Amino acid sequence: MLSRRAITLFSLLLGAFAPVNADTCSEVRDNTDIDVSSRLQLSYLDEQAEYWSASCSALKPSCIIFPRSAAEVAAVFRVLNTNNEKFAVKSGGHSPNNYYASVDGGPLISTQHLDHVLLDPTTGVIDVGPGNRLDGIAKKLQGTGWTFIGGRIGNTGVGGLILGGGLSYMSAQYGWSASSAISYEVVLANGTIVTASSTSHADLFVALKGGGNNFGVVTNYKLQAHPQGDVYGGNLVFLRTPALDAKLLKAVRDFTEYNTDDKAAVIVTAERTNVNLLDSWILFLFYDGPEAPAGTFTNFTALHPLTNTLRTRTYADLMALSNWVVLKGFQVQIGTETIPLPSAAHADEVLLDGIHAHWRNVTGGGGTLLVPGIVASIAYQPFPRRIAQAARDRGRDLIDVDADADRVIIELNYAFLLPSDYDRMDATMQATYGGIRERVGGWQAEGKLEDVYLPVFMNYGFYRQDYWGRLKEASRVFAREVAERVDPGGLFRDRTGGWKP
């Protein structure tokens, strides 16, 4: 009698001659031991609910496949090679762009069960599966004295974060999240499993740092963790006034240029909702140590916040604390722009009277604040040249930011309740980031801003933004060549979402 393994192999070989309308869900369910969930099963419903945007949850995959190893992921891709179905691969589902980690009518491959975190306590090297979220990793590492250089919101999935680069509270010390990668275990489009590192498949190793989902499915991230004990952090909340706008924007500009302590980080966010017409500022402050040295955050704390939750806490606690920003059941759109840091002489013209006034005009005009459930926010995130240098010191990546200028990464968010408002808010998002980019170009032409390289940060990118077009030409060409080499049939290019080189 043939073993189940032999039957599975025989079935997959026969699949090579199957018609192009073969059903991945049925093939995997009937011929392997891999977990497959259909639309009426609880595991399907639970996984579909785990998206940041309800627009992604509304898409209905034909089934959800839950592999538990690289070998099982490889088996799924050997089946996908026998048909022409659209598919998606999901880590945490934090990208709100439809079809990037979601699919309608084709199989969804969930990495939920690839959730291992294996630490070498001597070297700090960790093996991390893409099924982890940042708060889960922080909790598993709590008490070890080591930390993963992740993002700022605990609910973020590790897969999408690292493949997009990953901006961290600790980026001034260690670069991108991807900068800590030692190697990747990757399932290629044809079902081959390879290890990409600086010495093996070295081009693929570079392409996976900022290249997104174009080259394969990473089933293990081998990362260098860094020493860490308790941290100092939390939120400051202010009710908005025009005078406060000016003071906070000056404070974030000055922090970007003058802060010399790489353990300190801030995110300065303005938020408007139609719930009680709330108009506020919410700040995220972080220091990689149990106490921030005197004066580190004085420009922010001295402005008399309504709420101040800053205190010494564990990093795991800080990651869990951040999850309030995830609004379950809302349609979510995220966009971004990168701007040169304005000089002190032009700070008000650029930040206050320019970018922030534009954002307030867009969100306050055209009935945007009348959209049911609307929450509009703009986040100013310092990107000092030290972050770029820290990334460069740790190896090549596709983002390739020059360490010759200070910048600010701006994140734009719109959350709202009704799917019927999606197209309207799509146009609003385009007007928001488009207006910022137009203004920056004008100030550069007038000599009021430096003419420097301004990539779109993938982790915040709106699907209509030209991610690859905003990278350097050498990075685009390199990524295209790597993609054509590891996926010559274009399976990832043609059959799943995301920005394509």
Coordinates of C-alpha atoms in Angstrom, one line a residue:
M1 CA 0.0 0.0 0.0
L2 CA 1.3 3.4 -0.9
S3 CA 2.1 5.8 2.0
R4 CA 0.2 9.0 2.3
R5 CA 3.5 10.9 1.5
A6 CA 3.8 8.8 -1.7
I7 CA 0.2 9.5 -2.7
T8 CA 0.7 13.2 -2.0
L9 CA 3.8 13.3 -4.2
F10 CA 2.0 11.3 -7.0
S11 CA -0.9 13.7 -6.9
L12 CA 1.3 16.8 -7.1
L13 CA 3.1 15.3 -10.0
L14 CA -0.2 14.6 -11.8
G15 CA -1.1 18.2 -11.1
A16 CA 1.6 19.3 -13.5
F17 CA -0.7 18.1 -16.3
A18 CA -4.0 19.4 -14.8
P19 CA -6.1 21.9 -16.6
V20 CA -5.7 25.6 -15.8
N21 CA -9.0 25.7 -13.9
A22 CA -7.8 23.3 -11.2
D23 CA -9.0 24.3 -7.8
T24 CA -6.2 24.9 -5.3
C25 CA -8.4 24.5 -2.3
S26 CA -9.7 21.1 -3.3
E27 CA -6.3 19.9 -4.5
V28 CA -4.6 20.8 -1.2
R29 CA -7.5 19.6 1.0
D30 CA -7.8 16.3 -0.8
N31 CA -4.2 15.4 -1.3
T32 CA -2.2 16.8 1.6
D33 CA -2.4 17.1 5.4
I34 CA -2.4 20.9 5.3
D35 CA -5.2 22.6 7.1
V36 CA -7.8 24.1 4.7
S37 CA -10.7 26.2 5.9
S38 CA -13.9 26.9 3.9
R39 CA -16.2 29.9 4.2
L40 CA -18.5 28.4 6.8
Q41 CA -15.8 27.3 9.2
L42 CA -15.0 29.3 12.3
S43 CA -11.2 29.4 11.5
Y44 CA -12.0 31.0 8.1
L45 CA -14.3 33.7 9.7
D46 CA -11.8 34.4 12.5
E47 CA -8.9 34.8 10.0
Q48 CA -10.9 37.1 7.7
A49 CA -11.7 39.3 10.7
E50 CA -8.0 39.9 11.3
Y51 CA -7.4 42.7 8.9
W52 CA -6.9 46.4 9.8
S53 CA -9.4 47.4 7.1
A54 CA -12.9 46.0 6.8
S55 CA -12.5 46.4 3.0
C56 CA -10.0 43.6 3.1
S57 CA -12.2 41.5 5.3
A58 CA -15.1 41.9 2.9
L59 CA -13.1 40.1 0.1
K60 CA -13.9 36.4 0.2
P61 CA -11.2 33.9 -0.6
S62 CA -12.3 30.6 -1.9
C63 CA -10.6 29.0 1.1
I64 CA -7.9 29.8 3.6
I65 CA -4.9 27.5 3.7
F66 CA -2.9 27.3 7.0
P67 CA 0.5 25.8 6.3
R68 CA 2.7 24.9 9.3
S69 CA 6.1 24.7 7.6
A70 CA 8.1 25.8 4.6
A71 CA 7.5 22.4 3.1
E72 CA 3.7 22.8 3.3
V73 CA 4.0 26.3 1.8
A74 CA 6.0 24.8 -1.0
A75 CA 3.4 22.1 -1.6
V76 CA 0.7 24.8 -1.9
F77 CA 2.8 26.6 -4.5
R78 CA 3.3 23.5 -6.5
V79 CA -0.5 23.2 -6.8
L80 CA -0.8 26.9 -7.7
N81 CA 1.6 26.3 -10.6
T82 CA -1.0 24.0 -12.1
N83 CA -3.7 26.7 -12.4
N84 CA -4.2 30.4 -13.0
E85 CA -6.0 31.3 -9.8
K86 CA -5.4 34.7 -8.1
F87 CA -4.1 34.2 -4.5
A88 CA -2.8 36.2 -1.6
V89 CA -0.4 35.6 1.3
K90 CA -1.2 37.1 4.7
S91 CA 1.1 37.8 7.7
G92 CA -0.7 40.2 10.0
G93 CA -3.1 41.8 7.5
H94 CA -2.1 45.3 8.4
S95 CA -1.9 46.6 4.8
P96 CA -5.3 48.2 4.2
N97 CA -4.7 48.1 0.4
N98 CA -7.2 45.6 -1.1
Y99 CA -5.6 42.5 -2.7
Y100 CA -2.1 43.1 -1.2
A101 CA -2.7 40.5 1.5
S102 CA -6.3 39.7 0.7
V103 CA -8.0 38.1 -2.2
D104 CA -11.5 37.6 -3.6
G105 CA -12.4 34.2 -5.1
G106 CA -8.9 32.6 -4.9
P107 CA -7.0 30.9 -2.1
L108 CA -5.6 32.9 0.8
I109 CA -2.4 31.5 2.4
S110 CA -2.3 32.4 6.0
T111 CA 1.0 32.2 7.9
Q112 CA -0.8 32.2 11.2
H113 CA 0.7 28.9 12.3
L114 CA 4.2 29.9 11.4
D115 CA 4.5 31.7 14.7
H116 CA 7.8 30.5 16.1
V117 CA 10.2 32.8 18.0
L118 CA 13.4 30.9 18.8
L119 CA 16.1 32.9 20.6
D120 CA 19.8 32.1 21.1
P121 CA 20.2 33.8 24.4
T122 CA 24.0 34.0 24.0
T123 CA 24.2 35.7 20.6
G124 CA 20.8 37.3 20.4
V125 CA 20.0 35.7 17.1
I126 CA 16.3 34.9 16.7
D127 CA 14.3 32.9 14.2
V128 CA 10.9 34.4 13.7
G129 CA 8.0 33.2 11.7
P130 CA 5.8 35.5 9.6
G131 CA 2.7 34.5 11.6
N132 CA 3.9 36.6 14.5
R133 CA 2.7 40.1 15.3
L134 CA 5.0 42.5 17.0
D135 CA 3.2 42.4 20.4
G136 CA 3.5 38.6 20.3
I137 CA 7.2 38.7 19.6
A138 CA 7.8 41.3 22.4
K139 CA 5.8 39.1 24.8
K140 CA 7.8 36.0 23.9
L141 CA 11.1 37.9 24.3
Q142 CA 10.1 39.6 27.5
G143 CA 12.6 39.0 30.3
T144 CA 15.4 37.7 27.9
G145 CA 17.2 41.0 27.7
W146 CA 16.9 41.0 23.9
T147 CA 14.5 42.8 21.6
F148 CA 13.4 42.7 18.0
I149 CA 13.7 45.9 16.0
G150 CA 10.0 46.0 15.0
G151 CA 7.5 48.7 14.3
R152 CA 5.5 50.9 16.6
I153 CA 2.0 49.2 16.6
G154 CA 1.8 45.8 18.3
N155 CA -0.8 44.4 16.0
T156 CA 1.5 44.7 13.0
G157 CA 2.5 41.5 11.3
V158 CA 6.2 40.8 11.0
G159 CA 6.1 39.7 7.4
G160 CA 4.8 42.8 5.8
L161 CA 6.8 45.0 8.1
I162 CA 10.2 43.6 7.2
L163 CA 9.5 43.2 3.5
G164 CA 8.5 46.9 3.4
G165 CA 11.6 47.9 5.3
G166 CA 10.1 48.6 8.7
L167 CA 10.5 51.9 10.7
S168 CA 11.1 51.4 14.4
Y169 CA 11.4 53.5 17.5
M170 CA 15.0 52.1 17.5
S171 CA 15.8 52.9 13.8
A172 CA 18.3 55.7 14.7
Q173 CA 20.3 53.0 16.5
Y174 CA 19.8 50.1 14.2
G175 CA 18.3 51.1 10.9
W176 CA 15.2 49.5 9.3
S177 CA 13.7 46.4 10.8
A178 CA 15.0 44.7 7.7
S179 CA 18.5 45.9 8.5
S180 CA 18.6 43.3 11.3
A181 CA 18.0 40.4 8.9
I182 CA 20.7 37.8 8.8
S183 CA 19.0 35.4 6.4
Y184 CA 15.6 34.5 5.0
E185 CA 14.1 31.1 4.4
V186 CA 12.1 31.6 1.2
V187 CA 9.6 29.5 -0.8
L188 CA 10.0 30.5 -4.4
A189 CA 7.2 30.5 -7.0
N190 CA 8.0 27.0 -8.2
G191 CA 7.9 25.5 -4.7
T192 CA 11.7 25.5 -4.2
I193 CA 12.9 26.4 -0.7
V194 CA 16.1 28.5 -0.5
T195 CA 18.0 30.4 2.1
A196 CA 18.8 34.0 1.1
S197 CA 21.7 35.7 2.9
S198 CA 24.8 37.7 2.2
T199 CA 26.6 34.5 1.1
S200 CA 23.7 32.5 -0.5
H201 CA 21.3 33.9 -3.0
A202 CA 22.7 37.3 -2.1
D203 CA 20.7 39.3 -4.7
L204 CA 17.5 37.9 -3.4
F205 CA 18.6 38.7 0.2
V206 CA 18.9 42.4 -0.8
A207 CA 15.7 42.4 -2.8
L208 CA 13.7 41.2 0.2
K209 CA 14.7 44.4 2.1
G210 CA 12.1 46.8 0.8
G211 CA 11.0 44.7 -2.2
G212 CA 7.6 43.5 -0.9
N213 CA 5.9 40.3 -2.0
N214 CA 7.5 40.0 -5.4
F215 CA 10.0 37.2 -4.9
G216 CA 8.6 34.4 -2.8
V217 CA 7.1 33.7 0.6
V218 CA 9.5 34.1 3.6
T219 CA 8.8 31.4 6.1
N220 CA 11.6 32.2 8.5
Y221 CA 13.4 35.5 9.4
K222 CA 16.7 35.0 11.1
L223 CA 17.3 38.3 12.8
Q224 CA 19.9 39.9 15.0
A225 CA 18.2 41.0 18.2
H226 CA 19.6 43.8 20.3
P227 CA 20.0 44.2 24.1
Q228 CA 17.1 45.8 25.9
G229 CA 15.6 46.2 29.4
D230 CA 12.8 48.4 30.5
V231 CA 11.9 51.4 28.3
Y232 CA 10.3 54.7 28.9
G233 CA 7.3 55.7 26.8
G234 CA 3.6 56.4 26.3
N235 CA 1.3 59.1 24.9
L236 CA 0.7 62.8 25.3
V237 CA -2.8 64.0 24.3
F238 CA -3.7 67.6 23.6
L239 CA -6.8 69.4 22.5
R240 CA -6.0 71.3 19.4
T241 CA -5.6 75.1 19.1
P242 CA -3.9 77.1 16.3
A243 CA -1.2 78.2 18.7
L244 CA -0.5 74.6 19.7
D245 CA -0.2 73.5 16.0
A246 CA 2.7 75.9 15.6
K247 CA 4.4 74.8 18.8
L248 CA 4.2 71.1 18.1
L249 CA 5.3 71.4 14.5
K250 CA 8.3 73.5 15.6
A251 CA 9.0 70.9 18.3
V252 CA 9.0 67.9 15.9
R253 CA 11.1 69.9 13.4
D254 CA 13.7 70.8 16.0
F255 CA 13.8 67.3 17.4
T256 CA 14.6 65.9 14.0
E257 CA 17.5 68.2 13.5
Y258 CA 18.9 68.7 17.0
N259 CA 18.2 65.5 19.0
T260 CA 21.5 63.7 19.3
D261 CA 20.3 60.8 21.5
D262 CA 19.6 57.9 19.2
K263 CA 17.6 56.1 21.9
A264 CA 14.9 58.8 21.7
A265 CA 12.0 58.8 19.2
V266 CA 8.7 60.6 18.7
I267 CA 5.7 60.5 16.5
V268 CA 3.5 63.6 16.4
T269 CA 0.0 63.0 15.2
A270 CA -3.0 65.3 14.6
E271 CA -6.4 63.7 14.5
R272 CA -9.9 64.9 13.6
T273 CA -13.1 63.0 14.0
N274 CA -16.8 63.8 13.8
V275 CA -17.4 62.3 17.2
N276 CA -18.1 65.4 19.3
L277 CA -16.1 67.2 16.6
L278 CA -12.9 66.1 18.4
D279 CA -9.8 67.9 17.2
S280 CA -6.6 66.7 18.9
W281 CA -2.9 65.9 18.9
I282 CA -1.7 62.5 20.1
L283 CA 2.0 62.1 20.6
F284 CA 4.0 58.8 20.9
L285 CA 7.2 59.2 22.8
F286 CA 9.8 56.5 23.3
Y287 CA 13.2 56.2 25.0
D288 CA 15.2 53.0 24.9
G289 CA 16.0 52.9 28.6
P290 CA 14.1 53.1 31.9
E291 CA 14.3 56.9 32.1
A292 CA 14.7 59.6 29.5
P293 CA 17.6 62.1 30.3
A294 CA 16.4 65.5 31.5
G295 CA 15.4 67.7 28.6
T296 CA 14.9 64.9 26.0
F297 CA 11.2 65.6 25.5
T298 CA 10.8 68.9 27.2
N299 CA 9.7 70.7 24.0
F300 CA 6.6 68.4 24.0
T301 CA 5.9 67.8 27.7
A302 CA 6.1 71.5 28.6
L303 CA 3.1 72.2 26.4
H304 CA 0.7 71.0 29.1
P305 CA -0.9 67.9 27.7
L306 CA -4.4 66.9 28.7
T307 CA -3.2 63.3 29.2
N308 CA 0.3 62.1 29.9
T309 CA 0.9 58.3 30.1
L310 CA 4.7 58.4 30.0
R311 CA 6.3 56.0 32.4
T312 CA 8.8 53.2 32.7
R313 CA 7.4 50.0 31.4
T314 CA 8.4 46.8 29.5
Y315 CA 8.7 46.9 25.8
A316 CA 6.0 44.3 25.6
D317 CA 3.7 46.6 27.6
L318 CA 4.4 49.4 25.2
M319 CA 3.6 47.3 22.2
A320 CA 0.3 46.2 23.7
L321 CA -0.5 49.7 24.7
S322 CA -0.3 50.9 21.1
N323 CA -3.1 48.6 19.7
W324 CA -5.8 51.2 20.5
V325 CA -5.0 52.7 17.1
V326 CA -6.4 49.7 15.3
L327 CA -10.1 50.5 14.6
K328 CA -11.9 47.2 14.1
G329 CA -14.8 47.3 11.6
F330 CA -13.7 50.4 9.9
Q331 CA -12.7 50.9 6.3
V332 CA -9.1 52.1 6.4
Q333 CA -6.9 53.9 3.9
I334 CA -3.2 54.8 4.5
G335 CA -1.0 57.0 2.4
T336 CA 2.4 58.7 2.8
E337 CA 4.8 61.3 1.7
T338 CA 8.5 61.9 2.5
I339 CA 9.7 65.5 2.7
P340 CA 13.0 67.2 3.3
L341 CA 13.3 68.7 6.8
P342 CA 12.7 72.4 6.4
S343 CA 15.2 74.9 7.8
A344 CA 14.2 76.9 10.9
A345 CA 13.8 79.9 8.6
H346 CA 11.1 78.1 6.4
A347 CA 9.6 75.8 9.1
D348 CA 6.3 77.8 9.5
E349 CA 5.8 78.3 5.8
V350 CA 6.4 74.6 5.0
L351 CA 4.9 72.8 8.0
L352 CA 2.3 75.1 9.5
D353 CA 1.1 77.3 6.7
G354 CA 1.8 74.7 4.0
I355 CA 1.5 71.0 4.7
H356 CA -0.6 71.2 7.9
A357 CA -2.9 73.9 6.6
H358 CA -3.4 71.8 3.4
W359 CA -4.3 68.7 5.5
R360 CA -6.8 70.7 7.6
N361 CA -8.3 72.2 4.4
V362 CA -8.8 68.8 2.8
T363 CA -10.2 67.1 5.9
G364 CA -12.4 70.1 6.8
G365 CA -13.7 70.8 3.3
G366 CA -15.8 68.9 0.9
G367 CA -17.9 67.3 3.6
T368 CA -15.1 65.0 4.7
L369 CA -15.9 65.4 8.4
L370 CA -19.5 64.5 7.6
V371 CA -18.5 61.0 6.4
P372 CA -19.9 58.5 9.0
G373 CA -17.4 57.5 11.5
I374 CA -14.6 59.5 10.0
V375 CA -11.2 59.6 11.7
A376 CA -8.6 61.6 9.8
S377 CA -5.0 61.8 11.0
I378 CA -1.6 63.0 9.9
A379 CA 1.5 61.8 11.6
Y380 CA 4.9 63.6 11.4
Q381 CA 7.7 61.1 12.0
P382 CA 11.3 62.3 12.2
F383 CA 13.7 60.6 9.8
P384 CA 17.1 62.1 10.7
R385 CA 20.1 61.2 8.5
R386 CA 21.3 58.9 11.3
I387 CA 18.5 56.4 10.5
A388 CA 19.7 56.3 6.9
Q389 CA 23.3 55.9 8.0
A390 CA 22.4 53.1 10.5
A391 CA 20.7 51.2 7.7
R392 CA 23.6 51.7 5.3
D393 CA 26.0 50.5 8.0
R394 CA 24.2 47.2 8.1
G395 CA 24.1 46.4 4.4
R396 CA 22.4 47.2 1.2
D397 CA 18.6 47.5 0.8
L398 CA 16.3 48.6 -2.0
I399 CA 15.2 51.8 -0.2
D400 CA 18.8 53.1 -0.3
V401 CA 18.2 56.4 1.5
D402 CA 21.2 58.7 1.4
A403 CA 22.6 59.8 4.7
D404 CA 23.1 63.4 3.5
A405 CA 19.9 65.0 4.7
D406 CA 17.3 65.0 7.4
R407 CA 13.7 64.1 6.4
V408 CA 10.2 63.7 7.8
I409 CA 8.0 60.7 6.9
I410 CA 4.4 61.7 6.9
E411 CA 1.7 59.1 7.4
L412 CA -1.9 59.9 6.4
N413 CA -4.8 57.9 7.6
Y414 CA -8.5 57.9 6.9
A415 CA -10.8 55.5 8.7
F416 CA -14.6 55.5 8.1
L417 CA -17.5 53.1 8.5
L418 CA -19.4 52.6 5.2
P419 CA -18.0 50.7 2.2
S420 CA -20.1 53.1 0.0
D421 CA -17.7 55.9 1.0
Y422 CA -14.6 54.1 -0.2
D423 CA -14.3 55.8 -3.6
R424 CA -15.0 59.2 -2.2
M425 CA -12.3 58.8 0.4
D426 CA -10.0 57.3 -2.2
A427 CA -10.2 60.6 -4.0
T428 CA -9.7 62.5 -0.7
M429 CA -6.5 60.5 0.0
Q430 CA -5.1 61.3 -3.5
A431 CA -5.8 64.9 -2.9
T432 CA -4.1 64.8 0.4
Y433 CA -0.8 63.3 -0.5
G434 CA -0.9 64.8 -4.0
G435 CA -1.2 68.3 -2.5
I436 CA 1.8 67.7 -0.2
R437 CA 3.9 66.4 -3.0
E438 CA 3.0 69.4 -5.2
R439 CA 3.8 71.9 -2.5
V440 CA 7.2 70.2 -1.8
G441 CA 8.1 70.4 -5.5
G442 CA 7.3 74.1 -5.5
W443 CA 9.3 74.8 -2.4
Q444 CA 12.3 72.9 -3.9
A445 CA 12.0 74.9 -7.1
E446 CA 12.1 78.1 -5.0
G447 CA 15.1 76.9 -3.0
K448 CA 13.2 76.7 0.2
L449 CA 13.6 72.9 0.6
E450 CA 16.6 70.8 -0.3
D451 CA 16.3 68.8 -3.6
V452 CA 16.9 65.4 -2.1
Y453 CA 15.8 61.8 -2.8
L454 CA 12.3 61.3 -1.4
P455 CA 11.1 57.7 -1.7
V456 CA 7.7 56.5 -0.8
F457 CA 7.8 54.4 2.4
M458 CA 6.2 51.0 1.4
N459 CA 4.7 50.2 4.8
Y460 CA 2.5 53.4 4.6
G461 CA 2.0 53.5 0.9
F462 CA -1.4 54.0 -0.7
Y463 CA -2.0 51.5 -3.6
R464 CA -2.2 54.4 -6.1
Q465 CA 1.2 55.7 -5.1
D466 CA 4.1 54.8 -7.4
Y467 CA 6.4 53.0 -5.0
W468 CA 8.9 51.7 -7.6
G469 CA 8.8 54.9 -9.5
R470 CA 9.9 56.8 -6.4
L471 CA 12.9 54.5 -5.7
K472 CA 16.2 55.0 -7.5
E473 CA 16.4 53.6 -11.0
A474 CA 19.2 51.2 -9.9
S475 CA 16.9 49.7 -7.3
R476 CA 14.0 49.3 -9.7
V477 CA 16.2 47.6 -12.3
F478 CA 17.8 45.4 -9.7
A479 CA 14.4 44.3 -8.3
R480 CA 13.0 43.5 -11.7
E481 CA 16.0 41.4 -12.6
V482 CA 15.8 39.4 -9.4
A483 CA 12.1 38.9 -9.8
E484 CA 12.5 37.6 -13.3
R485 CA 15.2 35.3 -12.2
V486 CA 13.4 33.7 -9.2
D487 CA 9.9 33.9 -10.7
P488 CA 10.3 33.6 -14.5
G489 CA 6.7 32.7 -15.0
G490 CA 5.5 35.8 -13.2
L491 CA 3.3 34.1 -10.7
F492 CA 3.8 36.8 -8.0
R493 CA 3.8 39.5 -10.7
D494 CA 0.5 38.5 -12.3
R495 CA -1.5 36.7 -9.7
T496 CA -1.3 38.5 -6.5
G497 CA -1.5 42.2 -5.4
G498 CA 1.2 44.6 -4.4
W499 CA 3.5 47.0 -6.1
K500 CA 5.3 45.4 -9.0
P501 CA 8.8 46.4 -10.2

